[in-house]
GROMACS .gro file of C-alpha atoms in nm:
model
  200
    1UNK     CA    1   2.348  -0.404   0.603
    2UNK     CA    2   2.264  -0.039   0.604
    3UNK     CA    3   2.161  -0.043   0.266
    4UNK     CA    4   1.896  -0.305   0.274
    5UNK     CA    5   1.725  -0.043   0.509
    6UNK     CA    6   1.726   0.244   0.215
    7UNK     CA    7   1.620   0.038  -0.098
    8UNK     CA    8   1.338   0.262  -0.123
    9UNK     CA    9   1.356   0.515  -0.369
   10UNK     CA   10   1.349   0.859  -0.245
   11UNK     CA   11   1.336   1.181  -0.496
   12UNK     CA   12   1.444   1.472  -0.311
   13UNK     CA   13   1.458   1.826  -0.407
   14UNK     CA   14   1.669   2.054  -0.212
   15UNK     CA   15   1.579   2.402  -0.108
   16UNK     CA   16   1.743   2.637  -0.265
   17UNK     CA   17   1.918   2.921  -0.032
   18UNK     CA   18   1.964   2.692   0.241
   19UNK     CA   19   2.331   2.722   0.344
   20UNK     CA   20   2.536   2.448   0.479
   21UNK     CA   21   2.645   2.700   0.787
   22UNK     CA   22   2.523   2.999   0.978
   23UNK     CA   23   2.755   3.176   1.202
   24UNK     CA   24   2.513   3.234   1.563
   25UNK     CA   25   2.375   3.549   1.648
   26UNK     CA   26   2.430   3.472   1.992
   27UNK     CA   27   2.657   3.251   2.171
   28UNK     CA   28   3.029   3.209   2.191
   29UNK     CA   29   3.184   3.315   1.849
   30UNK     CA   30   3.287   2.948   1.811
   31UNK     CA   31   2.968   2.864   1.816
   32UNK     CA   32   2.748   2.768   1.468
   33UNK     CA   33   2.454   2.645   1.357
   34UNK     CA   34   2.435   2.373   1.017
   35UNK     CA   35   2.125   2.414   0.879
   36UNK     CA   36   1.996   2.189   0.592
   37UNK     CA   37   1.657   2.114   0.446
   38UNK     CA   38   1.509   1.821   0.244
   39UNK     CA   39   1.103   1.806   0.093
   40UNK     CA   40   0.926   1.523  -0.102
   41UNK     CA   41   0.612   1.713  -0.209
   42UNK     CA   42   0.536   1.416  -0.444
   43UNK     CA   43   0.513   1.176  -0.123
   44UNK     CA   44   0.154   1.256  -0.001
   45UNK     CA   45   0.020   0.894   0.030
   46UNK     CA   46   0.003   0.824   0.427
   47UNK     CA   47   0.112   0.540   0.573
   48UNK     CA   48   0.016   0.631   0.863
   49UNK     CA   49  -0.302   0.749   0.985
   50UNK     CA   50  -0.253   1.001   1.239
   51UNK     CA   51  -0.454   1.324   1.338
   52UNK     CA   52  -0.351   1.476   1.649
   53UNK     CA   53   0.003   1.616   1.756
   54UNK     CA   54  -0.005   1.394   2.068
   55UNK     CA   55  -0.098   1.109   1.799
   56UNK     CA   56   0.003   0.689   1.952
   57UNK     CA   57   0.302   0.588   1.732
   58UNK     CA   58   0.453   0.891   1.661
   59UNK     CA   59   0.707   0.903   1.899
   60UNK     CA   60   0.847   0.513   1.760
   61UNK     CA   61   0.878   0.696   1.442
   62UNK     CA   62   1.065   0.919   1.586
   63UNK     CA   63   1.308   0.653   1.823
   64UNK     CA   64   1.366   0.442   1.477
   65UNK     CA   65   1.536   0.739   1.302
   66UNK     CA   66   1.738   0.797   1.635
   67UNK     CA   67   1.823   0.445   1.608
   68UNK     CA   68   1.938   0.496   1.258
   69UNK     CA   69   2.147   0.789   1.247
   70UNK     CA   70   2.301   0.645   1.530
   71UNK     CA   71   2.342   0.277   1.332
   72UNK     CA   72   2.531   0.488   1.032
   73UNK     CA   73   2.742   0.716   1.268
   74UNK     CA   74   2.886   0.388   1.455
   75UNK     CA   75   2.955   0.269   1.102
   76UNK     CA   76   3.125   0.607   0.933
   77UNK     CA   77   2.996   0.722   0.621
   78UNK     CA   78   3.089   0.931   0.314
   79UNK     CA   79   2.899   1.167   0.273
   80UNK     CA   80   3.039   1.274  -0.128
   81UNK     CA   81   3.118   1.663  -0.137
   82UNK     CA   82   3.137   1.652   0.231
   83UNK     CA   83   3.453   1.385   0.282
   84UNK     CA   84   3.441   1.039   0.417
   85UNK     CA   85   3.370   1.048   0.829
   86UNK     CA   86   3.483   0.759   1.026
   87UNK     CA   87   3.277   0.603   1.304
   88UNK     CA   88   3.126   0.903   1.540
   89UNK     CA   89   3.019   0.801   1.947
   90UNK     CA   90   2.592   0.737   1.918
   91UNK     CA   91   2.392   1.070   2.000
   92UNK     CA   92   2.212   1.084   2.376
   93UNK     CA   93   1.859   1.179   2.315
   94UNK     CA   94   1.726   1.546   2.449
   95UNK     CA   95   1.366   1.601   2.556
   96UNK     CA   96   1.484   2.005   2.481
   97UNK     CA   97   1.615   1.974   2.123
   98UNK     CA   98   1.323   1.765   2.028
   99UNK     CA   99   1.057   1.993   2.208
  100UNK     CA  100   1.230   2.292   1.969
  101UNK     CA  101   1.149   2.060   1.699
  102UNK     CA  102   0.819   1.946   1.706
  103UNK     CA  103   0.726   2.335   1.733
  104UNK     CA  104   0.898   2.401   1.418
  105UNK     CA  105   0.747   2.096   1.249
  106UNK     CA  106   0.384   2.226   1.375
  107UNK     CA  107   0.471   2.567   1.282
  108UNK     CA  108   0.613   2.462   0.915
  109UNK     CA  109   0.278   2.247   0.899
  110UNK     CA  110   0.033   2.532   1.026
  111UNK     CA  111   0.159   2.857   0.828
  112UNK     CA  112   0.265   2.676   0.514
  113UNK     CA  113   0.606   2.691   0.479
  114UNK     CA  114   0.939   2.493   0.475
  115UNK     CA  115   1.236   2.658   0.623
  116UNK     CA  116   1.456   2.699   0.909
  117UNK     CA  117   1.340   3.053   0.917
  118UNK     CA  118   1.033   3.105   1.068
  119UNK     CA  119   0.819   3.380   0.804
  120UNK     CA  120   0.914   3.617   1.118
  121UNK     CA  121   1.233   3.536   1.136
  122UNK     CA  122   1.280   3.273   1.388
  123UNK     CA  123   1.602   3.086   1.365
  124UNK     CA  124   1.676   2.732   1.497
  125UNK     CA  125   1.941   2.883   1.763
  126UNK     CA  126   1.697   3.096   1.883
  127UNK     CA  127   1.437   2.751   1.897
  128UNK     CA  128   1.630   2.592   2.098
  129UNK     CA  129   1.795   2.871   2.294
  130UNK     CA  130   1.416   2.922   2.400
  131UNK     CA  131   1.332   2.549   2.455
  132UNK     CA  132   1.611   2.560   2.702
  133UNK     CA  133   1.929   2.424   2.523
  134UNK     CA  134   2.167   2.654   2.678
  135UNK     CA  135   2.442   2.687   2.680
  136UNK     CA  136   2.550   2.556   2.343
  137UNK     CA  137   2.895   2.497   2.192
  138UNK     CA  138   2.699   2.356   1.859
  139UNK     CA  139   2.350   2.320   1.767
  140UNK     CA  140   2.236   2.175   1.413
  141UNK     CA  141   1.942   2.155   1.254
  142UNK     CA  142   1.806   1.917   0.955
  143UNK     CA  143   1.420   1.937   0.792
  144UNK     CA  144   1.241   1.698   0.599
  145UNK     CA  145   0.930   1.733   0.409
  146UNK     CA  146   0.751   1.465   0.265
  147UNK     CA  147   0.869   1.137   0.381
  148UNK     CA  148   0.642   0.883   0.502
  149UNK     CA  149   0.883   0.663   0.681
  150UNK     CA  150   1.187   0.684   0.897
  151UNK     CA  151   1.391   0.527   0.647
  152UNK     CA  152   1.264   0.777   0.348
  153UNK     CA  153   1.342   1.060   0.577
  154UNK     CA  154   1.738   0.920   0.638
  155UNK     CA  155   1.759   0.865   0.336
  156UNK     CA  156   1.683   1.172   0.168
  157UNK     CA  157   1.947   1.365   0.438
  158UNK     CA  158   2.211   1.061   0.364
  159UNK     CA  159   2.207   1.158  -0.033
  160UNK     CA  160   2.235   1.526   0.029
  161UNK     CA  161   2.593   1.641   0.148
  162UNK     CA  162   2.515   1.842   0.392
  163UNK     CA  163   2.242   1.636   0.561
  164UNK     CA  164   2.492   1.406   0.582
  165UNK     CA  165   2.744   1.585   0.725
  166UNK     CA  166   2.535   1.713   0.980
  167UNK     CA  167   2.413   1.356   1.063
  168UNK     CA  168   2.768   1.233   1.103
  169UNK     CA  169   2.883   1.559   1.241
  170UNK     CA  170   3.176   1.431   1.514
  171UNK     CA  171   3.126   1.736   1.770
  172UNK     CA  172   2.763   1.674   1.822
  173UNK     CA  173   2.659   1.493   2.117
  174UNK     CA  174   2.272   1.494   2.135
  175UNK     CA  175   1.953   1.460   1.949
  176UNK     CA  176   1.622   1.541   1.945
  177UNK     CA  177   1.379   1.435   1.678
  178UNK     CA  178   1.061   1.508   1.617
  179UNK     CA  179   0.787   1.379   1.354
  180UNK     CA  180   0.424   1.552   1.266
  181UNK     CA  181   0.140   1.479   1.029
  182UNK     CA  182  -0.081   1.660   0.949
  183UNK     CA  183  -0.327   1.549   0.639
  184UNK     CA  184  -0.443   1.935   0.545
  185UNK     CA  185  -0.077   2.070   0.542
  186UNK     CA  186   0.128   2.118   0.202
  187UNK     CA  187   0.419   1.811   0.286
  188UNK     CA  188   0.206   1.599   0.535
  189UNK     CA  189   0.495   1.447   0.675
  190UNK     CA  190   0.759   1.722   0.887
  191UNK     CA  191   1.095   1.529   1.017
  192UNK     CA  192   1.300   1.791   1.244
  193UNK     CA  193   1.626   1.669   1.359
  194UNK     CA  194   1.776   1.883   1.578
  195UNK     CA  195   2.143   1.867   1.722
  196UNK     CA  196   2.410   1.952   1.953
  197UNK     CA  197   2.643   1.989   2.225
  198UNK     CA  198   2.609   2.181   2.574
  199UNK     CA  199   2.905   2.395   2.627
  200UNK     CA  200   3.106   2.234   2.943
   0.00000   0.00000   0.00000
């Protein structure tokens, strides 16, 4: 059933020097970040037409890939290099770990660039250490550039490895998501899925 929602063809290029895991500069030494980044410069046909960050619709983009990822962790996937993983609990959405996104996405979109690393060396622990996600026994992060659609964006993470993993990632607990467009910028579309799990 899944894969009637992905019949779209997606070409994906992945970022070179993006590693599948950071050890945390700060935190528990337990404690690590999975970072992973996906961009479809070819995708620049809109279809949606959007112009503000605060834009009407934006946040039901945003609730259908929630839906999703939680749809394929209920189900278990295999994610290839990564190893099957069986059926995962749904994600609890988190107003923090999508705020830290959506100020990445508008950063990516605003300076022209598409990384987990800020160009002064911002890193997605220290996002969402700052947005308030603290503390953390695990926080994630996944990019996508490109997409025009929910299903595009899952879809791209879903055939790369690490995406995957990180999507199906059986320690994480919450999600925030966040989705921008912005017409002027290099990808357009900026999908930021950030995860997690408060340390108890």
């Amino acid at each position: 059933m899944l894969n009637n929602i992905f019949l779209t063809a997606v070409s994906i290029f992945a970022l070179s020097g993006c590693g599948d895991l950071f050890d945390s500069s700060s935190g528990p030494d337990d404690t690590t970040l999975q970072g992973q980044s996906v961009n479809d410069s070819s995708n620049s046909n809109s279809n949606i037409n959007i112009g503000s960050s605060n834009a009407e619709g934006w946040d039901e983009l945003e609730i259908q890939v929630v839906a999703l990822i939680n749809d394929i962790r209920s189900e278990g996937y295999d994610c290839a290099s990564r190893g099957y993983f069986p059926p995962a609990p749904p994600l609890d959405y988190n107003d923090i770990l999508r705020e830290s996104g959506m100020a990445h996405a508008i950063d990516m979109a605003n300076r022209g660039y598409f990384d987990h690393m800020s160009p002064d060396g911002v890193s997605p622990t220290t996002r969402m250490v700052e947005a308030g996600y603290d503390p953390y026994a695990l926080v994630l992060e996944n990019i996508a550039g490109g997409q025009s659609t929910p299903a595009s964006a899952v879809r791209a993470w879903l055939d790369s490895d690490g995406h995957c993993a990180n999507i199906m990632h059986p320690d994480a607990e919450d999600i925030g998501l966040a989705y921008y467009f912005d017409e002027d910028s290099i990808y357009k579309h900026y999908w930021v899925h950030n995860g997690g799990r408060i340390m108890r």
